[in-house]
Every structure is written in C-alpha cells, then in structure tokens.
C-alpha cells in the first residue's frame, strides 16, 4: 500500500514500504541512456521536480554523472538521507568474489557511502568483454546462491539498505526464494500497458516483494510507442493530463513504483505530478486491456546465441514463460 507524505514545498508524494523496513518513493527518475545529460537531469529532478528516488546502474555508464547531479542537489540543500538511490550489479560481476568490489566501485562513482537498493541487473553471467550477441563460451555458469549470499552480507555491513533483482522469471525468483535468508525487497522489471507482466506481479505480491516498473512509457525506439497509443491519448485528453502522466499513474494504481526516464526538464517535472488525481476504473480497465502484449527489452542482443546457446532464443532467456 502506498503511503502519502508532503515535501517541505508542500508537494504531495507517495512511497511504498519494503520488506527491509525502508520506504521506496513511488516515482523515481530512470537514467538509462541519459549519458552526459544525467547530471543535469538528476539535479532538475531532485531540486525542481521534488523527486527523491534515482535509478542508475554500472552498465549505464553514467554513475559519475548521476553522482555529480546528486552532489549539486545536496549543495542546494537536499539531504542524502532523504534520497533513495538504486544501482545494479552487472552480468560480468556475477560471481561471489566480484560482488563487493563492484559495489565499492559504484559507491565511488556515485560519491556515496551506501546504496538504498542494489539489484542483480540480469540473472545471467557473462565473460568480461562478451560480444553482442555472445559468442560460444561467453555466457558462463551463474552461482545464484553464492552471489545472493554476498548481497546479503552487504546489507549486514550497512553498505546497502535493501537488495533485490531485475529481469527475473517466475522460475528464477522461485529458485532464489528457496535459499534466500533475506528475501528480495524489490523485483524490477519492464511493465507498461503493452507488457503487463501479470503473473510476475502476482508472484511478487504473494511474497511481499515490491515491484518497480521500468520503461513505464513503453519505448519509441523499441517499437512500442505508448505515448501515441490511441487508448492512452484518449484517456489523457479526457483527464486533461499528458499521456506520460497517465502511463505513470497506471503503474502506481497497480501498486508498483515507476521510474520513467527523461532528460527533458519539463517532462521530468510533468511525470511526477501524479499524486492528486486518479484514473477512473473504466479507463484503468481500458489501459489494462491493450492487446498485442510483448516485451521491449527481451535481452536477445545480450544473451541469445542461436547456434551455440546456451540460450538459443528469447523464449530460452525467459524460461518459456511468456
């Protein structure tokens, strides 16, 4: 259930309580593909937009810029303790002895003493320097239990407040739940009206795992442009909101936090103005009934080798669950 609070400027915001006891703000800024603009986007989001949740990853190559944006925001009066910062452990680091050094590198780049949330980015281990798509022998055995034990130690050592996973399947999450001493606080996955991912959402809810939706607006480049979807546009016009705001609000009304990415200052500020109105049931149902359900981020270019395997198809990557 979302908890409502107000910022010192009087702006209404919401957050969700995690299994770890910490709170995750309902709307965060996604920084994938922000590159050199990440610093300005983070500063704008924190200082002008009222955001308190920033999502990044080592693989995005922008953690230094994100750290600079956070530092500038702190100079402007934002407190680190009021921020929720997420990063992710990349596939080349998915062996037990590499977990802590990878985190320390991330903390250094972000200029922070701790992370609020550390996620396994994808549940596949890659050889350093792996090609896209991977050549034979570049997808390695993943010791999920060994890596998770190291993630749990990071929490015990106060380097990370909450841990979780990203891009997991039902099969993989059930495997993890079989040995986890600390149940993942968060499962982050692609989620929008064009890919509702209902079964994963259900499994997470049953286990008290909070879900964060990435790509909540779909993807123009990925062939799923929900901003210009007829149903989304019709509802946005009716509610006098932007299509982006409608898509963010749909995610919130499903009980997920949402991390829309943008480096456009106006869009950043727009995307978080979603806490003082609701999508009526009828319109929510229409958004939840959009057809042609498919992923934008299917992992094919990173993990599929059609002739050598071990993943010879996108269906293999997702354990044939889609």
CSV table of C-alpha atoms in Angstrom, one decimal:
chain,number,residue,atom,x,y,z
A,1,UNK,CA,0.0,0.0,0.0
A,2,UNK,CA,1.3,3.5,-0.9
A,3,UNK,CA,2.0,5.9,2.0
A,4,UNK,CA,1.3,9.6,1.3
A,5,UNK,CA,3.6,12.4,2.6
A,6,UNK,CA,4.3,16.0,1.7
A,7,UNK,CA,7.7,17.6,0.8
A,8,UNK,CA,8.8,20.8,2.6
A,9,UNK,CA,7.5,22.7,-0.5
A,10,UNK,CA,4.0,21.2,0.1
A,11,UNK,CA,4.1,18.8,-2.8
A,12,UNK,CA,2.2,15.6,-2.3
A,13,UNK,CA,4.3,12.4,-2.8
A,14,UNK,CA,3.8,8.7,-2.2
A,15,UNK,CA,6.1,5.8,-1.1
A,16,UNK,CA,5.9,2.0,-0.5
A,17,UNK,CA,7.2,0.2,2.5
A,18,UNK,CA,9.7,-2.6,1.6
A,19,UNK,CA,10.3,-5.9,3.4
A,20,UNK,CA,13.6,-4.5,4.6
A,21,UNK,CA,11.6,-1.8,6.5
A,22,UNK,CA,12.8,1.0,4.3
A,23,UNK,CA,10.5,3.1,2.1
A,24,UNK,CA,10.9,3.5,-1.7
A,25,UNK,CA,9.4,6.7,-3.3
A,26,UNK,CA,6.7,5.8,-5.7
A,27,UNK,CA,8.1,7.7,-8.7
A,28,UNK,CA,11.8,7.8,-9.5
A,29,UNK,CA,14.0,9.1,-12.3
A,30,UNK,CA,15.3,6.5,-14.7
A,31,UNK,CA,18.8,7.4,-16.1
A,32,UNK,CA,19.4,4.7,-18.7
A,33,UNK,CA,20.7,6.3,-21.9
A,34,UNK,CA,21.0,9.7,-20.2
A,35,UNK,CA,24.8,9.8,-20.7
A,36,UNK,CA,26.3,13.2,-20.2
A,37,UNK,CA,22.9,14.7,-19.6
A,38,UNK,CA,22.4,12.6,-16.4
A,39,UNK,CA,23.9,15.1,-14.1
A,40,UNK,CA,21.6,17.9,-15.2
A,41,UNK,CA,18.6,15.5,-15.3
A,42,UNK,CA,19.3,14.3,-11.7
A,43,UNK,CA,19.7,17.9,-10.4
A,44,UNK,CA,16.5,19.0,-12.1
A,45,UNK,CA,14.5,16.0,-10.8
A,46,UNK,CA,15.7,16.5,-7.2
A,47,UNK,CA,15.7,20.3,-6.9
A,48,UNK,CA,13.0,21.4,-9.3
A,49,UNK,CA,10.8,18.3,-9.6
A,50,UNK,CA,10.7,17.1,-6.0
A,51,UNK,CA,11.9,13.6,-6.8
A,52,UNK,CA,13.7,11.6,-4.1
A,53,UNK,CA,14.3,8.4,-6.0
A,54,UNK,CA,17.1,8.0,-8.6
A,55,UNK,CA,17.7,4.7,-10.6
A,56,UNK,CA,21.0,4.0,-12.2
A,57,UNK,CA,23.3,1.1,-13.0
A,58,UNK,CA,27.0,0.5,-13.6
A,59,UNK,CA,26.1,-0.7,-17.1
A,60,UNK,CA,24.5,2.6,-18.0
A,61,UNK,CA,28.0,4.2,-17.8
A,62,UNK,CA,26.5,7.4,-16.2
A,63,UNK,CA,27.1,6.8,-12.4
A,64,UNK,CA,29.8,9.5,-12.3
A,65,UNK,CA,27.3,12.0,-13.8
A,66,UNK,CA,24.5,10.8,-11.5
A,67,UNK,CA,26.8,11.3,-8.5
A,68,UNK,CA,27.6,14.8,-9.7
A,69,UNK,CA,23.9,15.7,-10.0
A,70,UNK,CA,23.3,14.3,-6.5
A,71,UNK,CA,26.2,16.3,-5.1
A,72,UNK,CA,24.9,19.6,-6.7
A,73,UNK,CA,21.5,18.9,-5.3
A,74,UNK,CA,23.0,18.4,-1.8
A,75,UNK,CA,24.8,21.7,-2.2
A,76,UNK,CA,21.3,23.2,-2.9
A,77,UNK,CA,20.0,21.8,0.4
A,78,UNK,CA,18.8,18.3,-0.4
A,79,UNK,CA,19.8,15.8,2.3
A,80,UNK,CA,21.4,12.4,1.3
A,81,UNK,CA,19.2,10.6,4.0
A,82,UNK,CA,16.1,11.8,2.1
A,83,UNK,CA,17.2,10.2,-1.2
A,84,UNK,CA,16.6,6.7,-2.4
A,85,UNK,CA,19.4,5.6,-4.8
A,86,UNK,CA,19.3,2.3,-6.7
A,87,UNK,CA,22.1,0.7,-8.7
A,88,UNK,CA,22.6,-2.7,-10.2
A,89,UNK,CA,25.3,-5.4,-10.3
A,90,UNK,CA,26.2,-6.1,-14.0
A,91,UNK,CA,26.4,-9.6,-15.5
A,92,UNK,CA,30.3,-9.7,-15.7
A,93,UNK,CA,30.4,-9.3,-11.9
A,94,UNK,CA,28.0,-12.2,-11.1
A,95,UNK,CA,30.5,-14.3,-9.2
A,96,UNK,CA,30.7,-14.2,-5.3
A,97,UNK,CA,34.2,-12.6,-5.1
A,98,UNK,CA,33.3,-9.8,-7.5
A,99,UNK,CA,30.1,-8.6,-5.8
A,100,UNK,CA,31.7,-6.4,-3.1
A,101,UNK,CA,34.4,-4.8,-5.4
A,102,UNK,CA,31.6,-4.0,-7.9
A,103,UNK,CA,29.6,-2.3,-5.2
A,104,UNK,CA,32.6,-0.3,-3.9
A,105,UNK,CA,33.2,0.9,-7.5
A,106,UNK,CA,29.6,2.0,-7.8
A,107,UNK,CA,29.7,3.9,-4.4
A,108,UNK,CA,32.9,5.6,-5.5
A,109,UNK,CA,31.4,6.7,-8.8
A,110,UNK,CA,28.2,7.9,-7.1
A,111,UNK,CA,30.2,9.6,-4.3
A,112,UNK,CA,28.0,7.9,-1.7
A,113,UNK,CA,28.8,5.8,1.5
A,114,UNK,CA,25.9,3.4,0.9
A,115,UNK,CA,23.1,2.4,-1.6
A,116,UNK,CA,19.5,2.3,-0.7
A,117,UNK,CA,18.9,-0.6,-3.2
A,118,UNK,CA,21.3,-2.9,-5.0
A,119,UNK,CA,19.8,-5.2,-7.7
A,120,UNK,CA,21.1,-8.1,-9.8
A,121,UNK,CA,20.7,-6.5,-13.2
A,122,UNK,CA,20.1,-9.7,-15.2
A,123,UNK,CA,20.3,-13.3,-14.0
A,124,UNK,CA,23.0,-14.3,-16.5
A,125,UNK,CA,26.7,-14.3,-16.0
A,126,UNK,CA,28.8,-13.0,-18.9
A,127,UNK,CA,32.5,-13.3,-19.6
A,128,UNK,CA,34.3,-9.9,-19.4
A,129,UNK,CA,34.3,-8.3,-22.8
A,130,UNK,CA,31.5,-10.6,-24.1
A,131,UNK,CA,30.2,-9.7,-27.7
A,132,UNK,CA,26.7,-8.8,-28.6
A,133,UNK,CA,25.3,-11.4,-29.3
A,134,UNK,CA,27.6,-13.6,-27.2
A,135,UNK,CA,30.0,-16.0,-28.8
A,136,UNK,CA,30.3,-19.6,-27.7
A,137,UNK,CA,31.6,-19.8,-24.1
A,138,UNK,CA,30.8,-16.2,-23.2
A,139,UNK,CA,27.7,-17.0,-21.2
A,140,UNK,CA,29.0,-18.6,-18.0
A,141,UNK,CA,27.6,-20.6,-15.1
A,142,UNK,CA,25.8,-18.3,-12.6
A,143,UNK,CA,26.2,-19.2,-8.9
A,144,UNK,CA,22.9,-17.5,-7.9
A,145,UNK,CA,23.2,-18.7,-4.3
A,146,UNK,CA,26.8,-17.6,-3.8
A,147,UNK,CA,26.1,-14.2,-5.3
A,148,UNK,CA,23.0,-13.7,-3.2
A,149,UNK,CA,24.9,-14.6,0.0
A,150,UNK,CA,27.4,-11.8,-0.8
A,151,UNK,CA,24.5,-9.4,-1.5
A,152,UNK,CA,23.1,-10.3,1.9
A,153,UNK,CA,26.5,-9.5,3.6
A,154,UNK,CA,26.4,-6.0,2.0
A,155,UNK,CA,23.2,-5.4,3.9
A,156,UNK,CA,24.7,-6.8,7.2
A,157,UNK,CA,27.7,-4.5,6.7
A,158,UNK,CA,25.4,-1.4,6.2
A,159,UNK,CA,26.8,-0.8,2.7
A,160,UNK,CA,23.4,-1.4,1.1
A,161,UNK,CA,20.0,-1.0,2.8
A,162,UNK,CA,17.9,-3.3,0.6
A,163,UNK,CA,18.7,-5.8,-2.1
A,164,UNK,CA,16.7,-7.2,-5.0
A,165,UNK,CA,16.6,-8.5,-8.5
A,166,UNK,CA,15.8,-7.3,-12.0
A,167,UNK,CA,14.6,-9.1,-15.1
A,168,UNK,CA,13.9,-12.4,-13.3
A,169,UNK,CA,11.4,-15.0,-14.3
A,170,UNK,CA,8.9,-16.9,-12.1
A,171,UNK,CA,11.3,-19.9,-12.3
A,172,UNK,CA,14.3,-17.9,-11.2
A,173,UNK,CA,12.6,-16.0,-8.5
A,174,UNK,CA,11.2,-19.2,-7.0
A,175,UNK,CA,14.7,-20.7,-7.1
A,176,UNK,CA,16.1,-17.6,-5.2
A,177,UNK,CA,13.3,-17.8,-2.7
A,178,UNK,CA,14.3,-21.4,-2.0
A,179,UNK,CA,17.6,-20.4,-0.4
A,180,UNK,CA,17.4,-16.6,0.4
A,181,UNK,CA,17.9,-15.6,4.0
A,182,UNK,CA,16.9,-12.1,3.1
A,183,UNK,CA,14.0,-12.2,0.7
A,184,UNK,CA,14.5,-9.6,-2.1
A,185,UNK,CA,12.8,-6.3,-1.2
A,186,UNK,CA,12.3,-5.3,-4.8
A,187,UNK,CA,11.9,-7.0,-8.2
A,188,UNK,CA,12.4,-4.5,-11.0
A,189,UNK,CA,11.0,-5.4,-14.4
A,190,UNK,CA,9.6,-4.0,-17.6
A,191,UNK,CA,6.0,-3.1,-17.1
A,192,UNK,CA,3.5,-0.9,-19.0
A,193,UNK,CA,0.1,-1.4,-20.6
A,194,UNK,CA,1.8,-3.1,-23.6
A,195,UNK,CA,3.5,-5.6,-21.3
A,196,UNK,CA,1.6,-6.0,-18.1
A,197,UNK,CA,3.6,-9.0,-16.8
A,198,UNK,CA,0.7,-10.0,-14.7
A,199,UNK,CA,2.0,-13.4,-13.4
A,200,UNK,CA,5.3,-12.0,-12.2
A,201,UNK,CA,3.4,-9.1,-10.5
A,202,UNK,CA,1.1,-11.7,-8.8
A,203,UNK,CA,4.1,-13.8,-7.6
A,204,UNK,CA,5.8,-10.8,-6.1
A,205,UNK,CA,2.7,-9.6,-4.3
A,206,UNK,CA,2.1,-13.1,-2.8
A,207,UNK,CA,5.7,-13.0,-1.4
A,208,UNK,CA,5.5,-9.3,-0.2
A,209,UNK,CA,8.1,-8.3,-2.8
A,210,UNK,CA,7.7,-4.8,-4.1
A,211,UNK,CA,7.7,-4.3,-7.9
A,212,UNK,CA,9.4,-1.3,-9.7
A,213,UNK,CA,8.3,-0.9,-13.3
A,214,UNK,CA,10.9,0.2,-15.8
A,215,UNK,CA,10.1,1.5,-19.3
A,216,UNK,CA,6.6,2.6,-17.9
A,217,UNK,CA,6.1,4.7,-21.0
A,218,UNK,CA,6.9,1.9,-23.4
A,219,UNK,CA,9.6,2.6,-26.0
A,220,UNK,CA,9.5,4.6,-29.3
A,221,UNK,CA,12.9,3.0,-30.4
A,222,UNK,CA,11.7,-0.4,-29.2
A,223,UNK,CA,8.6,-0.3,-31.4
A,224,UNK,CA,6.1,0.1,-28.5
A,225,UNK,CA,5.2,3.8,-28.5
A,226,UNK,CA,2.6,4.0,-25.8
A,227,UNK,CA,2.8,7.8,-25.7
A,228,UNK,CA,1.0,7.9,-29.0
A,229,UNK,CA,-1.3,4.9,-28.4
A,230,UNK,CA,-4.9,5.8,-29.2
A,231,UNK,CA,-6.3,4.5,-25.9
A,232,UNK,CA,-3.7,6.3,-23.9
A,233,UNK,CA,-4.2,9.5,-25.8
A,234,UNK,CA,-8.0,9.3,-25.5
A,235,UNK,CA,-7.8,8.9,-21.7
A,236,UNK,CA,-5.1,11.6,-21.3
A,237,UNK,CA,-7.3,14.1,-23.2
A,238,UNK,CA,-10.4,13.1,-21.1
A,239,UNK,CA,-8.5,13.6,-17.8
A,240,UNK,CA,-6.6,16.7,-19.0
A,241,UNK,CA,-3.3,15.0,-18.4
A,242,UNK,CA,-0.3,14.1,-20.6
A,243,UNK,CA,0.0,10.6,-22.0
A,244,UNK,CA,3.2,10.2,-19.9
A,245,UNK,CA,1.3,11.1,-16.7
A,246,UNK,CA,-1.4,8.6,-17.5
A,247,UNK,CA,1.1,5.8,-18.0
A,248,UNK,CA,3.0,6.6,-14.8
A,249,UNK,CA,-0.3,6.8,-12.9
A,250,UNK,CA,-1.4,3.4,-14.3
A,251,UNK,CA,1.7,1.8,-12.8
A,252,UNK,CA,1.1,3.4,-9.4
A,253,UNK,CA,-2.5,2.3,-9.3
A,254,UNK,CA,-1.3,-1.3,-9.8
A,255,UNK,CA,0.8,-0.9,-6.7
A,256,UNK,CA,4.2,-0.6,-8.4
A,257,UNK,CA,6.8,2.2,-8.1
A,258,UNK,CA,7.7,3.6,-11.5
A,259,UNK,CA,10.9,5.0,-13.0
A,260,UNK,CA,10.2,7.0,-16.2
A,261,UNK,CA,13.4,8.2,-17.8
A,262,UNK,CA,13.8,11.6,-19.4
A,263,UNK,CA,16.4,14.3,-19.7
A,264,UNK,CA,13.9,16.9,-20.8
A,265,UNK,CA,13.4,19.2,-17.7
A,266,UNK,CA,9.7,19.9,-18.4
A,267,UNK,CA,8.9,16.2,-19.0
A,268,UNK,CA,10.8,15.3,-15.8
A,269,UNK,CA,8.7,17.7,-13.8
A,270,UNK,CA,5.5,16.6,-15.5
A,271,UNK,CA,6.0,12.9,-14.9
A,272,UNK,CA,5.8,13.2,-11.1
A,273,UNK,CA,2.6,15.3,-11.0
A,274,UNK,CA,0.5,12.2,-10.5
A,275,UNK,CA,-0.4,12.2,-6.8
A,276,UNK,CA,-3.6,14.3,-6.6
A,277,UNK,CA,-5.8,12.6,-9.1
A,278,UNK,CA,-6.8,9.0,-10.1
A,279,UNK,CA,-7.6,7.1,-13.4
A,280,UNK,CA,-11.3,6.1,-13.1
A,281,UNK,CA,-11.9,2.3,-13.0
A,282,UNK,CA,-13.4,2.2,-16.5
A,283,UNK,CA,-10.3,3.9,-18.0
A,284,UNK,CA,-7.9,1.9,-15.9
A,285,UNK,CA,-9.5,-1.3,-17.3
A,286,UNK,CA,-9.2,0.0,-20.9
A,287,UNK,CA,-5.5,0.6,-20.3
A,288,UNK,CA,-5.2,-2.9,-18.7
A,289,UNK,CA,-6.8,-4.4,-21.8
A,290,UNK,CA,-4.4,-3.1,-24.5
A,291,UNK,CA,-3.7,-6.1,-26.8
A,292,UNK,CA,-0.5,-7.4,-28.5
A,293,UNK,CA,1.4,-7.9,-25.2
A,294,UNK,CA,5.1,-8.1,-25.8
A,295,UNK,CA,8.4,-7.1,-24.2
A,296,UNK,CA,10.5,-4.2,-25.5
A,297,UNK,CA,13.6,-5.3,-23.5
A,298,UNK,CA,13.8,-9.0,-24.4
A,299,UNK,CA,17.6,-9.4,-23.9
A,300,UNK,CA,18.1,-11.0,-27.3
A,301,UNK,CA,21.1,-8.9,-28.3
A,302,UNK,CA,22.9,-9.6,-25.0
A,303,UNK,CA,22.2,-13.3,-24.3
A,304,UNK,CA,21.0,-15.2,-27.3
A,305,UNK,CA,23.4,-17.3,-29.5
A,306,UNK,CA,21.1,-19.1,-31.9
A,307,UNK,CA,23.7,-21.7,-32.9
A,308,UNK,CA,25.9,-22.2,-29.8
A,309,UNK,CA,23.5,-21.5,-26.9
A,310,UNK,CA,23.1,-21.9,-24.0
A,311,UNK,CA,20.2,-19.5,-24.8
A,312,UNK,CA,19.2,-20.1,-28.5
A,313,UNK,CA,16.1,-18.0,-28.4
A,314,UNK,CA,14.3,-15.2,-26.5
A,315,UNK,CA,12.0,-17.9,-25.1
A,316,UNK,CA,15.0,-19.6,-23.6
A,317,UNK,CA,16.0,-16.3,-21.9
A,318,UNK,CA,12.6,-16.0,-20.3
A,319,UNK,CA,12.3,-19.7,-19.3
A,320,UNK,CA,9.4,-20.2,-21.9
A,321,UNK,CA,7.1,-18.3,-19.5
A,322,UNK,CA,5.8,-15.5,-21.8
